[in-house]
Every structure is written in C-alpha cells, then in structure tokens.
PDB file of C-alpha atoms in Angstrom:
ATOM      1  CA  UNK A   1     149.533 141.752 141.545  1.00  0.00           C
ATOM      2  CA  UNK A   2     152.871 143.015 141.908  1.00  0.00           C
ATOM      3  CA  UNK A   3     152.694 140.662 145.085  1.00  0.00           C
ATOM      4  CA  UNK A   4     151.858 137.752 143.279  1.00  0.00           C
ATOM      5  CA  UNK A   5     154.258 138.272 140.385  1.00  0.00           C
ATOM      6  CA  UNK A   6     157.252 138.503 142.946  1.00  0.00           C
ATOM      7  CA  UNK A   7     156.120 135.518 144.538  1.00  0.00           C
ATOM      8  CA  UNK A   8     156.113 133.447 141.116  1.00  0.00           C
ATOM      9  CA  UNK A   9     159.587 134.742 140.100  1.00  0.00           C
ATOM     10  CA  UNK A  10     160.714 133.980 143.736  1.00  0.00           C
ATOM     11  CA  UNK A  11     159.406 130.391 143.354  1.00  0.00           C
ATOM     12  CA  UNK A  12     161.073 129.941 139.872  1.00  0.00           C
ATOM     13  CA  UNK A  13     164.503 131.234 141.399  1.00  0.00           C
ATOM     14  CA  UNK A  14     163.939 128.986 144.462  1.00  0.00           C
ATOM     15  CA  UNK A  15     163.243 126.127 142.212  1.00  0.00           C
ATOM     16  CA  UNK A  16     165.843 126.947 139.173  1.00  0.00           C
ATOM     17  CA  UNK A  17     166.615 122.732 138.411  1.00  0.00           C
ATOM     18  CA  UNK A  18     162.595 122.219 138.530  1.00  0.00           C
ATOM     19  CA  UNK A  19     161.860 124.905 136.764  1.00  0.00           C
ATOM     20  CA  UNK A  20     164.093 124.252 133.593  1.00  0.00           C
ATOM     21  CA  UNK A  21     163.312 120.993 133.660  1.00  0.00           C
ATOM     22  CA  UNK A  22     159.802 122.171 133.076  1.00  0.00           C
ATOM     23  CA  UNK A  23     160.472 124.750 130.515  1.00  0.00           C
ATOM     24  CA  UNK A  24     162.915 122.456 128.870  1.00  0.00           C
ATOM     25  CA  UNK A  25     160.214 119.270 128.722  1.00  0.00           C
ATOM     26  CA  UNK A  26     157.852 122.404 127.435  1.00  0.00           C
ATOM     27  CA  UNK A  27     160.448 122.957 124.408  1.00  0.00           C
ATOM     28  CA  UNK A  28     161.151 119.210 124.133  1.00  0.00           C
ATOM     29  CA  UNK A  29     157.580 118.836 123.538  1.00  0.00           C
ATOM     30  CA  UNK A  30     155.999 121.334 121.209  1.00  0.00           C
ATOM     31  CA  UNK A  31     160.030 120.440 118.602  1.00  0.00           C
ATOM     32  CA  UNK A  32     158.335 116.787 118.962  1.00  0.00           C
ATOM     33  CA  UNK A  33     154.808 118.628 118.063  1.00  0.00           C
ATOM     34  CA  UNK A  34     156.318 120.277 114.764  1.00  0.00           C
ATOM     35  CA  UNK A  35     158.917 117.603 114.071  1.00  0.00           C
ATOM     36  CA  UNK A  36     155.826 115.216 114.051  1.00  0.00           C
ATOM     37  CA  UNK A  37     153.780 117.273 111.610  1.00  0.00           C
ATOM     38  CA  UNK A  38     156.478 118.652 108.766  1.00  0.00           C
ATOM     39  CA  UNK A  39     157.179 114.325 108.875  1.00  0.00           C
ATOM     40  CA  UNK A  40     153.850 113.724 108.654  1.00  0.00           C
ATOM     41  CA  UNK A  41     153.528 116.405 106.020  1.00  0.00           C
ATOM     42  CA  UNK A  42     156.339 115.354 104.014  1.00  0.00           C
ATOM     43  CA  UNK A  43     155.303 112.140 103.913  1.00  0.00           C
ATOM     44  CA  UNK A  44     152.078 112.742 102.523  1.00  0.00           C
ATOM     45  CA  UNK A  45     154.240 114.756  99.879  1.00  0.00           C
ATOM     46  CA  UNK A  46     155.985 111.745  98.839  1.00  0.00           C
ATOM     47  CA  UNK A  47     152.848 109.449  98.273  1.00  0.00           C
ATOM     48  CA  UNK A  48     151.394 111.876  96.243  1.00  0.00           C
ATOM     49  CA  UNK A  49     154.092 112.759  94.609  1.00  0.00           C
ATOM     50  CA  UNK A  50     154.972 109.113  93.928  1.00  0.00           C
ATOM     51  CA  UNK A  51     152.180 109.169  91.487  1.00  0.00           C
ATOM     52  CA  UNK A  52     151.457 112.919  89.901  1.00  0.00           C
ATOM     53  CA  UNK A  53     153.570 112.033  86.689  1.00  0.00           C
ATOM     54  CA  UNK A  54     150.561 109.856  85.957  1.00  0.00           C
ATOM     55  CA  UNK A  55     148.695 111.185  82.769  1.00  0.00           C
ATOM     56  CA  UNK A  56     145.254 112.805  82.657  1.00  0.00           C
ATOM     57  CA  UNK A  57     143.753 109.689  81.147  1.00  0.00           C
ATOM     58  CA  UNK A  58     145.519 107.459  83.432  1.00  0.00           C
ATOM     59  CA  UNK A  59     143.801 105.694  86.297  1.00  0.00           C
ATOM     60  CA  UNK A  60     145.575 104.880  89.662  1.00  0.00           C
ATOM     61  CA  UNK A  61     143.641 101.729  91.869  1.00  0.00           C
ATOM     62  CA  UNK A  62     145.136 101.165  95.562  1.00  0.00           C
ATOM     63  CA  UNK A  63     143.518  99.807  98.281  1.00  0.00           C
ATOM     64  CA  UNK A  64     140.456 100.984  99.405  1.00  0.00           C
ATOM     65  CA  UNK A  65     142.013 103.729 102.610  1.00  0.00           C
ATOM     66  CA  UNK A  66     145.672 103.544 101.127  1.00  0.00           C
ATOM     67  CA  UNK A  67     146.369 106.923  99.835  1.00  0.00           C
ATOM     68  CA  UNK A  68     150.046 105.993  98.597  1.00  0.00           C
ATOM     69  CA  UNK A  69     151.570 102.956  97.665  1.00  0.00           C
ATOM     70  CA  UNK A  70     152.122  99.845  99.910  1.00  0.00           C
ATOM     71  CA  UNK A  71     155.542  98.366  99.987  1.00  0.00           C
ATOM     72  CA  UNK A  72     154.865  95.570 102.068  1.00  0.00           C
ATOM     73  CA  UNK A  73     151.092  94.242 102.515  1.00  0.00           C
ATOM     74  CA  UNK A  74     149.093  94.522  99.399  1.00  0.00           C
ATOM     75  CA  UNK A  75     145.239  93.816  99.230  1.00  0.00           C
ATOM     76  CA  UNK A  76     144.937  93.691  95.691  1.00  0.00           C
ATOM     77  CA  UNK A  77     145.546  90.788  93.491  1.00  0.00           C
ATOM     78  CA  UNK A  78     145.310  89.174  89.945  1.00  0.00           C
ATOM     79  CA  UNK A  79     141.078  88.939  90.771  1.00  0.00           C
ATOM     80  CA  UNK A  80     140.822  92.673  90.677  1.00  0.00           C
ATOM     81  CA  UNK A  81     142.814  93.027  87.565  1.00  0.00           C
ATOM     82  CA  UNK A  82     140.859  90.708  85.731  1.00  0.00           C
ATOM     83  CA  UNK A  83     137.449  92.538  87.074  1.00  0.00           C
ATOM     84  CA  UNK A  84     138.931  96.005  85.699  1.00  0.00           C
ATOM     85  CA  UNK A  85     139.648  94.259  82.324  1.00  0.00           C
ATOM     86  CA  UNK A  86     135.858  93.601  81.536  1.00  0.00           C
ATOM     87  CA  UNK A  87     135.164  97.076  81.762  1.00  0.00           C
ATOM     88  CA  UNK A  88     134.663  98.755  78.696  1.00  0.00           C
ATOM     89  CA  UNK A  89     136.647 101.922  77.960  1.00  0.00           C
ATOM     90  CA  UNK A  90     139.809 100.532  78.828  1.00  0.00           C
ATOM     91  CA  UNK A  91     142.437 100.992  77.008  1.00  0.00           C
ATOM     92  CA  UNK A  92     145.065  98.366  78.787  1.00  0.00           C
ATOM     93  CA  UNK A  93     145.256  97.839  82.769  1.00  0.00           C
ATOM     94  CA  UNK A  94     148.866  97.696  84.098  1.00  0.00           C
ATOM     95  CA  UNK A  95     149.600  96.356  87.952  1.00  0.00           C
ATOM     96  CA  UNK A  96     152.584  97.413  89.881  1.00  0.00           C
ATOM     97  CA  UNK A  97     154.590  95.648  92.380  1.00  0.00           C
ATOM     98  CA  UNK A  98     156.224  97.880  94.898  1.00  0.00           C
ATOM     99  CA  UNK A  99     158.907  96.546  97.340  1.00  0.00           C
ATOM    100  CA  UNK A 100     162.504  97.351  98.867  1.00  0.00           C
ATOM    101  CA  UNK A 101     165.048  95.106  97.949  1.00  0.00           C
ATOM    102  CA  UNK A 102     169.155  95.006  98.096  1.00  0.00           C
ATOM    103  CA  UNK A 103     170.752  96.484  95.521  1.00  0.00           C
ATOM    104  CA  UNK A 104     174.062  96.535  94.709  1.00  0.00           C
ATOM    105  CA  UNK A 105     176.844  97.859  92.042  1.00  0.00           C
ATOM    106  CA  UNK A 106     180.780  98.139  92.141  1.00  0.00           C
ATOM    107  CA  UNK A 107     180.906  96.030  95.498  1.00  0.00           C
ATOM    108  CA  UNK A 108     178.651  98.407  97.172  1.00  0.00           C
ATOM    109  CA  UNK A 109     175.206  97.651  98.777  1.00  0.00           C
ATOM    110  CA  UNK A 110     171.746  99.719  99.306  1.00  0.00           C
ATOM    111  CA  UNK A 111     168.607  99.291  99.645  1.00  0.00           C
ATOM    112  CA  UNK A 112     166.188 100.775  97.336  1.00  0.00           C
ATOM    113  CA  UNK A 113     162.453 100.817  95.980  1.00  0.00           C
ATOM    114  CA  UNK A 114     162.012  98.244  93.358  1.00  0.00           C
ATOM    115  CA  UNK A 115     158.953  98.603  90.944  1.00  0.00           C
ATOM    116  CA  UNK A 116     157.834  95.888  88.750  1.00  0.00           C
ATOM    117  CA  UNK A 117     155.695  96.443  85.688  1.00  0.00           C
ATOM    118  CA  UNK A 118     154.460  94.222  82.869  1.00  0.00           C
ATOM    119  CA  UNK A 119     156.680  94.306  80.290  1.00  0.00           C
ATOM    120  CA  UNK A 120     154.105  93.734  77.632  1.00  0.00           C
ATOM    121  CA  UNK A 121     152.601  97.150  78.234  1.00  0.00           C
ATOM    122  CA  UNK A 122     155.743  98.882  78.826  1.00  0.00           C
ATOM    123  CA  UNK A 123     154.988 100.286  75.029  1.00  0.00           C
ATOM    124  CA  UNK A 124     152.962 102.768  75.897  1.00  0.00           C
ATOM    125  CA  UNK A 125     152.339 101.917  79.605  1.00  0.00           C
ATOM    126  CA  UNK A 126     155.490 103.619  80.972  1.00  0.00           C
ATOM    127  CA  UNK A 127     155.653 106.660  78.934  1.00  0.00           C
ATOM    128  CA  UNK A 128     152.185 107.183  79.965  1.00  0.00           C
ATOM    129  CA  UNK A 129     154.048 107.935  83.560  1.00  0.00           C
ATOM    130  CA  UNK A 130     156.874 109.864  82.054  1.00  0.00           C
ATOM    131  CA  UNK A 131     159.345 107.046  82.395  1.00  0.00           C
ATOM    132  CA  UNK A 132     161.082 107.716  79.319  1.00  0.00           C
ATOM    133  CA  UNK A 133     165.016 107.097  79.142  1.00  0.00           C
ATOM    134  CA  UNK A 134     167.147 109.837  77.674  1.00  0.00           C
ATOM    135  CA  UNK A 135     169.753 107.028  77.440  1.00  0.00           C
ATOM    136  CA  UNK A 136     168.900 103.409  76.136  1.00  0.00           C
ATOM    137  CA  UNK A 137     165.079 102.395  75.746  1.00  0.00           C
ATOM    138  CA  UNK A 138     162.315 101.004  77.249  1.00  0.00           C
ATOM    139  CA  UNK A 139     161.556  96.913  78.089  1.00  0.00           C
ATOM    140  CA  UNK A 140     160.437  94.515  75.432  1.00  0.00           C
ATOM    141  CA  UNK A 141     157.747  92.015  75.706  1.00  0.00           C
ATOM    142  CA  UNK A 142     159.011  88.703  76.663  1.00  0.00           C
ATOM    143  CA  UNK A 143     162.185  89.990  78.086  1.00  0.00           C
ATOM    144  CA  UNK A 144     163.634  89.593  81.582  1.00  0.00           C
ATOM    145  CA  UNK A 145     166.615  90.178  83.695  1.00  0.00           C
ATOM    146  CA  UNK A 146     166.728  93.803  82.237  1.00  0.00           C
ATOM    147  CA  UNK A 147     166.108  97.242  84.342  1.00  0.00           C
ATOM    148  CA  UNK A 148     165.529 100.491  83.686  1.00  0.00           C
ATOM    149  CA  UNK A 149     167.250 103.037  86.239  1.00  0.00           C
ATOM    150  CA  UNK A 150     166.452 107.149  86.858  1.00  0.00           C
ATOM    151  CA  UNK A 151     169.100 110.120  87.291  1.00  0.00           C
ATOM    152  CA  UNK A 152     170.517 109.971  90.488  1.00  0.00           C
ATOM    153  CA  UNK A 153     170.668 106.162  90.845  1.00  0.00           C
ATOM    154  CA  UNK A 154     172.858 105.998  88.024  1.00  0.00           C
ATOM    155  CA  UNK A 155     174.764 109.010  88.414  1.00  0.00           C
ATOM    156  CA  UNK A 156     174.746 109.467  92.996  1.00  0.00           C
ATOM    157  CA  UNK A 157     173.758 106.996  94.592  1.00  0.00           C
ATOM    158  CA  UNK A 158     177.320 104.587  94.096  1.00  0.00           C
ATOM    159  CA  UNK A 159     180.170 105.962  94.173  1.00  0.00           C
ATOM    160  CA  UNK A 160     180.678 105.605  90.325  1.00  0.00           C
ATOM    161  CA  UNK A 161     178.394 105.724  88.039  1.00  0.00           C
ATOM    162  CA  UNK A 162     176.061 103.238  85.917  1.00  0.00           C
ATOM    163  CA  UNK A 163     176.133 102.880  82.586  1.00  0.00           C
ATOM    164  CA  UNK A 164     174.108 101.478  79.621  1.00  0.00           C
ATOM    165  CA  UNK A 165     174.618  97.414  79.484  1.00  0.00           C
ATOM    166  CA  UNK A 166     176.372  97.298  82.545  1.00  0.00           C
ATOM    167  CA  UNK A 167     174.614  95.107  85.296  1.00  0.00           C
ATOM    168  CA  UNK A 168     172.653  96.234  88.500  1.00  0.00           C
ATOM    169  CA  UNK A 169     172.277  92.996  91.141  1.00  0.00           C
ATOM    170  CA  UNK A 170     169.021  93.218  92.849  1.00  0.00           C
ATOM    171  CA  UNK A 171     168.315  90.723  95.424  1.00  0.00           C
ATOM    172  CA  UNK A 172     171.747  88.883  94.111  1.00  0.00           C
ATOM    173  CA  UNK A 173     170.225  88.697  90.796  1.00  0.00           C
ATOM    174  CA  UNK A 174     171.940  90.492  87.799  1.00  0.00           C
ATOM    175  CA  UNK A 175     170.036  93.024  85.596  1.00  0.00           C
ATOM    176  CA  UNK A 176     171.531  94.631  82.344  1.00  0.00           C
ATOM    177  CA  UNK A 177     170.685  98.229  82.392  1.00  0.00           C
ATOM    178  CA  UNK A 178     168.856  99.054  79.180  1.00  0.00           C
ATOM    179  CA  UNK A 179     167.515 102.689  80.015  1.00  0.00           C
ATOM    180  CA  UNK A 180     168.396 105.454  82.435  1.00  0.00           C
ATOM    181  CA  UNK A 181     165.821 108.557  82.655  1.00  0.00           C
ATOM    182  CA  UNK A 182     166.499 112.099  82.337  1.00  0.00           C
ATOM    183  CA  UNK A 183     166.335 113.749  85.649  1.00  0.00           C
ATOM    184  CA  UNK A 184     162.922 115.480  86.845  1.00  0.00           C
ATOM    185  CA  UNK A 185     162.586 116.443  89.844  1.00  0.00           C
ATOM    186  CA  UNK A 186     160.438 113.709  91.096  1.00  0.00           C
ATOM    187  CA  UNK A 187     161.194 110.932  93.653  1.00  0.00           C
ATOM    188  CA  UNK A 188     159.726 108.106  91.677  1.00  0.00           C
ATOM    189  CA  UNK A 189     161.322 108.799  88.790  1.00  0.00           C
ATOM    190  CA  UNK A 190     164.940 110.061  89.532  1.00  0.00           C
ATOM    191  CA  UNK A 191     165.016 107.556  92.173  1.00  0.00           C
ATOM    192  CA  UNK A 192     163.393 104.968  90.089  1.00  0.00           C
ATOM    193  CA  UNK A 193     164.487 101.679  89.338  1.00  0.00           C
ATOM    194  CA  UNK A 194     161.758  99.718  86.897  1.00  0.00           C
ATOM    195  CA  UNK A 195     162.074  96.264  86.168  1.00  0.00           C
ATOM    196  CA  UNK A 196     159.632  93.549  84.525  1.00  0.00           C
ATOM    197  CA  UNK A 197     156.861  92.576  86.775  1.00  0.00           C
ATOM    198  CA  UNK A 198     157.347  88.765  86.604  1.00  0.00           C
ATOM    199  CA  UNK A 199     161.195  89.229  87.667  1.00  0.00           C
ATOM    200  CA  UNK A 200     160.496  91.063  90.097  1.00  0.00           C
ATOM    201  CA  UNK A 201     157.565  88.565  91.911  1.00  0.00           C
ATOM    202  CA  UNK A 202     160.848  85.802  91.919  1.00  0.00           C
ATOM    203  CA  UNK A 203     163.341  88.526  93.420  1.00  0.00           C
ATOM    204  CA  UNK A 204     161.263  89.187  96.030  1.00  0.00           C
ATOM    205  CA  UNK A 205     158.768  85.916  96.322  1.00  0.00           C
ATOM    206  CA  UNK A 206     155.555  87.636  95.854  1.00  0.00           C
ATOM    207  CA  UNK A 207     153.290  85.249  93.608  1.00  0.00           C
ATOM    208  CA  UNK A 208     150.185  87.531  93.610  1.00  0.00           C
ATOM    209  CA  UNK A 209     149.918  90.577  95.809  1.00  0.00           C
ATOM    210  CA  UNK A 210     149.756  93.756  93.576  1.00  0.00           C
ATOM    211  CA  UNK A 211     150.627  97.344  95.096  1.00  0.00           C
ATOM    212  CA  UNK A 212     148.567  99.417  92.317  1.00  0.00           C
ATOM    213  CA  UNK A 213     146.484  98.976  89.309  1.00  0.00           C
ATOM    214  CA  UNK A 214     147.060 101.190  86.200  1.00  0.00           C
ATOM    215  CA  UNK A 215     144.143 101.808  83.787  1.00  0.00           C
ATOM    216  CA  UNK A 216     144.551 103.882  80.746  1.00  0.00           C
ATOM    217  CA  UNK A 217     141.417 105.436  79.265  1.00  0.00           C
ATOM    218  CA  UNK A 218     140.214 104.892  75.842  1.00  0.00           C
ATOM    219  CA  UNK A 219     140.543 108.378  73.794  1.00  0.00           C
ATOM    220  CA  UNK A 220     137.335 110.538  74.309  1.00  0.00           C
ATOM    221  CA  UNK A 221     135.850 108.551  77.091  1.00  0.00           C
ATOM    222  CA  UNK A 222     135.081 110.325  80.405  1.00  0.00           C
ATOM    223  CA  UNK A 223     137.397 110.017  82.688  1.00  0.00           C
ATOM    224  CA  UNK A 224     135.384 110.783  85.687  1.00  0.00           C
ATOM    225  CA  UNK A 225     132.604 108.731  84.628  1.00  0.00           C
ATOM    226  CA  UNK A 226     135.127 106.204  84.828  1.00  0.00           C
ATOM    227  CA  UNK A 227     136.546 106.127  88.050  1.00  0.00           C
ATOM    228  CA  UNK A 228     132.756 106.387  89.380  1.00  0.00           C
ATOM    229  CA  UNK A 229     132.330 102.792  87.663  1.00  0.00           C
ATOM    230  CA  UNK A 230     135.729 101.266  88.875  1.00  0.00           C
ATOM    231  CA  UNK A 231     134.857 102.246  92.466  1.00  0.00           C
ATOM    232  CA  UNK A 232     131.465 100.696  91.966  1.00  0.00           C
ATOM    233  CA  UNK A 233     133.391  97.028  90.891  1.00  0.00           C
TER     234      UNK A 233
END
C-alpha cells in the first residue's frame, strides 16, 4: 500500500501541469454544477414570488406545464377567458399580459417587465393582488396611457426619482404615472410596472396572447372545488 501511495505521489509530481489541469477542471466542474443549482433555485423562487401576493380566494390559471409567467410565447387566449366566464361561482376573470419592453425616463433607457391588466377589473382586481398605491390611485374604467409603478422603479431604477403625474415612456409611448406602490419586499410589486391591458397589447403588438388568467372566487364558494372544475375545463 505504501509503495502504491509513493508511486502515485511521484506520478503527480512528474506530471504537475497535467495534474493541476485535471484538478482545476474538476474544481471548475463542481463550481459550475453548484452555480447551475443556485440559478435554478433562484429562478424557481422568483417565479413563485411573482404570484405569492395573490389572495387565497384568487386562482391563477397558466398554460399547462408552466409554473411561472410566460413573457415570450403565450398559449392562453381570449377563448380561454370566455370558457372560464361560463363557470358559476367566479366573481370576475382578469387576463394579464406580461412582456418585456423598453422604458425611458429623464433620457435614460432600460428594459423591464410590463404587466397589462384590464382597467375595468382594476377595482378590486389590483387590490386582490396587493397592488395598492400609497401615492396616487389605480386605473379607472376606460382610462388609457396611465401607469402604476413599484417603489424600486420610482426611486432606484433611474438616476432621478419618478413622481406622480410625470411621464414614463414605454416602447416610446408616454404613460402618465398615477400610482406608486409601497416597498413590500416582493419582486413583482417593488419592480412592477402596471398599465391597462389594451395599452400593453398595442405597444407590444400582441392582439390575443394572454400570459396568466386570474379568477376571483365568490365569497362562500369552496376554492378547491373551483380549482378542480377549472382544471376539467
């Protein structure tokens, strides 16, 4: 055994470069695996966090097999919304369109995720998702080219703070800031940018695609039974 150990040591010493390359490769490989695991867990947390502010009586419907929101290719359409509206026990159905877009303020450009929400369901729909401005207000029915922004977007995203009534350009279209959200420690709220759904469709050129559908269950109706009925549909 001692002879084998001695031979191994001599072999390593005689092949220093190759040995260190091998050791380095192993270390890099292990580091890469650890990094991938960390990124995977971080992404999973981000997708879960995106909707954890939804109330207990609000059901989120997303394309089958998708755990988090799509931002590129959507499977849900208005037909899915129409089917869900026929189910008894649902107070309202609200589709969301999530898309990355260019945003600009004070001549500084960046990119962020934009959430389009139907303004006719903003009250109480946005409140049910904890989208409650501490400055300003939410959308009104029929309102257009207005935006509600999260605390980080308002204070830390650009070199100057964004105030109420100022314009934030989204894909080169000016939107008037009508609401600013309080810092809550949730990514989708603190970094959130919410605009009326129809405006979102126009600026990203998306006519029918829907990323997520939210269904608010009527008070007194069992949420789990509603989930099962929606799954069947």
